[in-house]
Amino acid sequence: MVLQLEPLHTCNLTCTGCGRIREYSTNLKDMVPLEKCLAVANECDAPMVSICGGEPLIYPKIEELIAGLREQGRVIYVCTNGVFMRKKMRDYLAAIYSPDVEPKVKRLIDEKLLSEKDAEAIRKPSDAARAKVVIRPTKWMYWNVHVDGLEFTHDLIVEREGVFKECIEAIKMAKILGYQVATNITVYKETDVQELEEMFKYLSSLEVDGHTISPGYEYDAAKKDMVKRLNKQPEDFFLTRKMTRQKFARIQQWGEKFTIFGTPVYQEFLDGRRELTCTAWAIPTYNIKGWKAPCYLMTDGHYDGYQEMLAKVQWDKYGVVNGVARDPRCENCMVHCGYDPSGALGTSYQSGDNWKNIKYNFGSKPKPWPASQELMKVAFNGVSIGKGHLAEAKAAINSPRAAMNGAQAAFSRKAEPDHQHEGGACGAGDTSERDALLAKIKDAKKAE
Ligand code: SF4
Ligand code: SF4
């Protein structure tokens, strides 16, 4: 149903706990060639392609890749950390500039989303800029911007001040230019649900078109062993199914107020109203090593062909059926790449599901949340008001008390990959470092 295409694993950021930039080569030499990307999209023939990574806007042929996938008639999500989005949209403006575009250019300048200097370059483009293949707004493509919290939290997680602000400016520019924008949100063990709701409100007030949302998940054999040997509670280590269901208890209400992408059947699974079985083969991942099996999160092997992967992987070894994990690593997994397709494919069909899915996805969407100064103040609660991660937050994390309970370790990068379970990009995957960091953010906020 969706191809997760990772043309490269290079990234301009080094987010806490990101698995991809640590587990695969991030050398720019290690990329999937454009022709291969287009060929694998044809091979598995998923109607939707999510281009992720790494940071896909670093991929030198990203424009050609998007154009090629559009020619194949696919819906495209560009999963980005947002930092290079405005550059790509300036390229688009330069390529199409005419006097008709001037009102939009002026508006972007007025709203401080474009500098006078950049506007001049757009008004007098070189021949090369006019001829460049660019990313154009279309109803078949979404910018899918990675946002894991409001300014304070998000900048801390991505380990760079100003990234949240840049994401917001990119989203505003994209909306003015007519692009569709989604946000890509991962919920961790320590995610503050109240903050999440404020974030939905703020993003909705910017007229963001919708949100992809999933619980993060990690499996670590060492932790599992500690549960067994030390008689600890699984909740001490994992975002368990029970905890995920608590976090997502209000997803139905969120879906009424904000546009949450996916199926209502998956939402019922997330909040505990029903069970589903995993259909990881329906959202396959292709990257520099090949077709990754069995899923986006877990790696038991890579295959050269999609059909080969389908045929050789013993799919009935994975997932959870009637509460029993077929593989211990799947026990607490509820991620969207494993279970959202189950809701759409009807693998655990209940009467009325199809109508429910159609009504939810093609019915009227919630209206944008009213914009207000108060909401903006809530959103910009970090570096914009002098509370960046390099100042107060880092001080809190580096305090003697934090050192004692391991917060400093949470902020430092993980050197050794976890071979039991390879983490995912932009939030999915190894969540332990982020969970620990989010716990410290909460502490730091409480201490204010
Ligand atoms: S249950 Fe989760 S971890 Fe297990 S195969 Fe499915 S998607 Fe992967
Ligand atoms: S989570 Fe995404 S943005 Fe962050 S380092 Fe990893 S690939 Fe880059």
mmCIF file of C-alpha atoms in Angstrom, residues 232-382:
data_model
loop_
_atom_site.group_PDB
_atom_site.id
_atom_site.type_symbol
_atom_site.label_atom_id
_atom_site.label_comp_id
_atom_site.label_asym_id
_atom_site.label_seq_id
_atom_site.Cartn_x
_atom_site.Cartn_y
_atom_site.Cartn_z
ATOM 1 C CA LYS A 232 11.117 -5.465 36.828
ATOM 2 C CA GLN A 233 7.926 -4.206 35.264
ATOM 3 C CA PRO A 234 7.928 -4.062 31.429
ATOM 4 C CA GLU A 235 6.576 -0.505 31.799
ATOM 5 C CA ASP A 236 9.973 0.525 33.187
ATOM 6 C CA PHE A 237 11.526 -0.150 29.807
ATOM 7 C CA PHE A 238 9.002 -0.354 27.003
ATOM 8 C CA LEU A 239 6.164 1.628 25.584
ATOM 9 C CA THR A 240 3.968 -1.392 26.179
ATOM 10 C CA ARG A 241 0.672 -1.978 24.422
ATOM 11 C CA LYS A 242 -1.142 -0.926 27.568
ATOM 12 C CA MET A 243 0.810 2.330 27.751
ATOM 13 C CA THR A 244 0.347 3.022 24.046
ATOM 14 C CA ARG A 245 -3.380 2.610 24.522
ATOM 15 C CA GLN A 246 -3.338 5.084 27.384
ATOM 16 C CA LYS A 247 -1.444 7.631 25.267
ATOM 17 C CA PHE A 248 -3.879 7.187 22.385
ATOM 18 C CA ALA A 249 -7.003 7.054 24.552
ATOM 19 C CA ARG A 250 -8.261 10.309 23.011
ATOM 20 C CA ILE A 251 -7.428 9.548 19.378
ATOM 21 C CA GLN A 252 -11.080 9.366 18.395
ATOM 22 C CA GLN A 253 -11.662 12.878 19.776
ATOM 23 C CA TRP A 254 -8.459 14.083 18.100
ATOM 24 C CA GLY A 255 -9.764 12.663 14.820
ATOM 25 C CA GLU A 256 -12.965 14.683 15.237
ATOM 26 C CA LYS A 257 -11.097 17.955 15.818
ATOM 27 C CA PHE A 258 -7.986 17.463 13.666
ATOM 28 C CA THR A 259 -7.264 15.555 10.457
ATOM 29 C CA ILE A 260 -5.402 12.418 11.500
ATOM 30 C CA PHE A 261 -4.416 10.400 8.429
ATOM 31 C CA GLY A 262 -4.957 6.652 8.321
ATOM 32 C CA THR A 263 -7.910 4.441 9.000
ATOM 33 C CA PRO A 264 -10.363 4.667 11.909
ATOM 34 C CA VAL A 265 -9.875 0.898 12.247
ATOM 35 C CA TYR A 266 -6.199 1.468 13.114
ATOM 36 C CA GLN A 267 -7.271 4.187 15.554
ATOM 37 C CA GLU A 268 -9.592 1.686 17.255
ATOM 38 C CA PHE A 269 -6.613 -0.633 17.551
ATOM 39 C CA LEU A 270 -4.470 2.141 19.045
ATOM 40 C CA ASP A 271 -6.975 3.074 21.738
ATOM 41 C CA GLY A 272 -7.766 -0.547 22.585
ATOM 42 C CA ARG A 273 -11.227 -0.985 21.071
ATOM 43 C CA ARG A 274 -10.047 -3.899 18.915
ATOM 44 C CA GLU A 275 -7.149 -6.125 17.920
ATOM 45 C CA LEU A 276 -5.430 -6.298 14.535
ATOM 46 C CA THR A 277 -2.732 -8.519 13.080
ATOM 47 C CA CYS A 278 0.420 -7.100 11.535
ATOM 48 C CA THR A 279 0.654 -6.748 7.748
ATOM 49 C CA ALA A 280 4.224 -5.441 7.506
ATOM 50 C CA TRP A 281 4.532 -6.652 3.904
ATOM 51 C CA ALA A 282 1.961 -4.002 2.885
ATOM 52 C CA ILE A 283 4.332 -1.125 3.777
ATOM 53 C CA PRO A 284 7.691 -2.427 2.572
ATOM 54 C CA THR A 285 10.952 -0.517 2.927
ATOM 55 C CA TYR A 286 13.598 -0.248 0.228
ATOM 56 C CA ASN A 287 17.006 1.247 0.967
ATOM 57 C CA ILE A 288 20.667 1.078 -0.062
ATOM 58 C CA LYS A 289 20.863 -2.558 1.057
ATOM 59 C CA GLY A 290 17.706 -3.748 -0.699
ATOM 60 C CA TRP A 291 14.225 -4.757 0.469
ATOM 61 C CA LYS A 292 14.323 -4.689 4.254
ATOM 62 C CA ALA A 293 12.521 -7.540 6.007
ATOM 63 C CA PRO A 294 10.341 -8.071 7.836
ATOM 64 C CA CYS A 295 9.487 -4.408 8.388
ATOM 65 C CA TYR A 296 10.518 -0.792 8.648
ATOM 66 C CA LEU A 297 11.645 -1.329 12.234
ATOM 67 C CA MET A 298 13.147 -4.777 12.394
ATOM 68 C CA THR A 299 15.863 -6.165 10.149
ATOM 69 C CA ASP A 300 16.298 -9.890 9.742
ATOM 70 C CA GLY A 301 17.636 -9.481 6.218
ATOM 71 C CA HIS A 302 17.666 -7.547 2.960
ATOM 72 C CA TYR A 303 16.450 -8.938 -0.371
ATOM 73 C CA ASP A 304 17.203 -7.959 -3.956
ATOM 74 C CA GLY A 305 13.601 -8.204 -5.158
ATOM 75 C CA TYR A 306 10.198 -7.419 -3.639
ATOM 76 C CA GLN A 307 8.691 -10.677 -4.919
ATOM 77 C CA GLU A 308 11.710 -12.546 -3.570
ATOM 78 C CA MET A 309 11.153 -10.943 -0.159
ATOM 79 C CA LEU A 310 7.439 -11.779 -0.230
ATOM 80 C CA ALA A 311 8.212 -15.388 -1.106
ATOM 81 C CA LYS A 312 11.139 -16.014 1.230
ATOM 82 C CA VAL A 313 10.112 -14.272 4.445
ATOM 83 C CA GLN A 314 8.036 -16.435 6.752
ATOM 84 C CA TRP A 315 5.467 -13.778 7.514
ATOM 85 C CA ASP A 316 3.563 -15.973 9.941
ATOM 86 C CA LYS A 317 6.564 -15.790 12.279
ATOM 87 C CA TYR A 318 5.837 -12.124 12.997
ATOM 88 C CA GLY A 319 3.185 -9.975 14.644
ATOM 89 C CA VAL A 320 0.803 -10.584 17.509
ATOM 90 C CA VAL A 321 -2.257 -12.807 17.131
ATOM 91 C CA ASN A 322 -4.975 -12.865 19.790
ATOM 92 C CA GLY A 323 -2.608 -11.247 22.262
ATOM 93 C CA VAL A 324 0.189 -13.768 21.663
ATOM 94 C CA ALA A 325 3.443 -12.504 20.098
ATOM 95 C CA ARG A 326 4.737 -14.838 17.400
ATOM 96 C CA ASP A 327 8.107 -13.122 17.750
ATOM 97 C CA PRO A 328 9.073 -11.629 21.129
ATOM 98 C CA ARG A 329 10.309 -8.489 19.367
ATOM 99 C CA CYS A 330 6.776 -7.823 18.119
ATOM 100 C CA GLU A 331 5.157 -8.069 21.526
ATOM 101 C CA ASN A 332 4.584 -4.367 22.167
ATOM 102 C CA CYS A 333 4.627 -3.089 18.607
ATOM 103 C CA MET A 334 1.625 -1.085 17.372
ATOM 104 C CA VAL A 335 3.384 1.034 14.758
ATOM 105 C CA HIS A 336 1.480 2.362 11.772
ATOM 106 C CA CYS A 337 3.740 0.653 9.208
ATOM 107 C CA GLY A 338 2.721 -2.723 10.646
ATOM 108 C CA TYR A 339 -0.917 -2.156 11.515
ATOM 109 C CA ASP A 340 -2.408 0.759 9.590
ATOM 110 C CA PRO A 341 -2.525 -1.284 6.363
ATOM 111 C CA SER A 342 -4.321 -4.065 8.287
ATOM 112 C CA GLY A 343 -7.129 -1.581 8.924
ATOM 113 C CA ALA A 344 -7.332 -0.678 5.239
ATOM 114 C CA LEU A 345 -6.952 -4.221 3.869
ATOM 115 C CA GLY A 346 -9.576 -5.678 6.155
ATOM 116 C CA THR A 347 -7.397 -8.524 7.425
ATOM 117 C CA SER A 348 -9.326 -8.453 10.718
ATOM 118 C CA TYR A 349 -12.557 -7.330 9.091
ATOM 119 C CA GLN A 350 -15.602 -6.451 11.128
ATOM 120 C CA SER A 351 -18.928 -5.552 9.632
ATOM 121 C CA GLY A 352 -19.076 -1.859 8.687
ATOM 122 C CA ASP A 353 -15.295 -1.319 8.507
ATOM 123 C CA ASN A 354 -15.212 -0.402 4.828
ATOM 124 C CA TRP A 355 -17.939 2.210 5.174
ATOM 125 C CA LYS A 356 -16.226 3.594 8.266
ATOM 126 C CA ASN A 357 -12.886 3.895 6.432
ATOM 127 C CA ILE A 358 -14.455 5.512 3.375
ATOM 128 C CA LYS A 359 -16.517 7.974 5.410
ATOM 129 C CA TYR A 360 -13.518 8.973 7.529
ATOM 130 C CA ASN A 361 -11.173 9.477 4.591
ATOM 131 C CA PHE A 362 -13.524 10.987 2.030
ATOM 132 C CA GLY A 363 -16.012 12.773 4.290
ATOM 133 C CA SER A 364 -15.701 16.409 5.361
ATOM 134 C CA LYS A 365 -12.582 17.311 7.300
ATOM 135 C CA PRO A 366 -12.406 19.203 10.615
ATOM 136 C CA LYS A 367 -12.149 22.983 10.236
ATOM 137 C CA PRO A 368 -8.838 24.750 11.017
ATOM 138 C CA TRP A 369 -8.386 25.720 14.665
ATOM 139 C CA PRO A 370 -8.724 29.496 15.165
ATOM 140 C CA ALA A 371 -5.306 31.170 15.106
ATOM 141 C CA SER A 372 -4.438 33.313 18.129
ATOM 142 C CA GLN A 373 -1.513 35.028 19.806
ATOM 143 C CA GLU A 374 -2.009 32.783 22.851
ATOM 144 C CA LEU A 375 -1.610 29.644 20.741
ATOM 145 C CA MET A 376 1.559 31.059 19.174
ATOM 146 C CA LYS A 377 2.975 31.790 22.612
ATOM 147 C CA VAL A 378 2.270 28.223 23.669
ATOM 148 C CA ALA A 379 4.011 26.886 20.538
ATOM 149 C CA PHE A 380 7.105 29.089 20.732
ATOM 150 C CA ASN A 381 8.166 28.109 24.217
ATOM 151 C CA GLY A 382 11.857 27.512 23.548
#
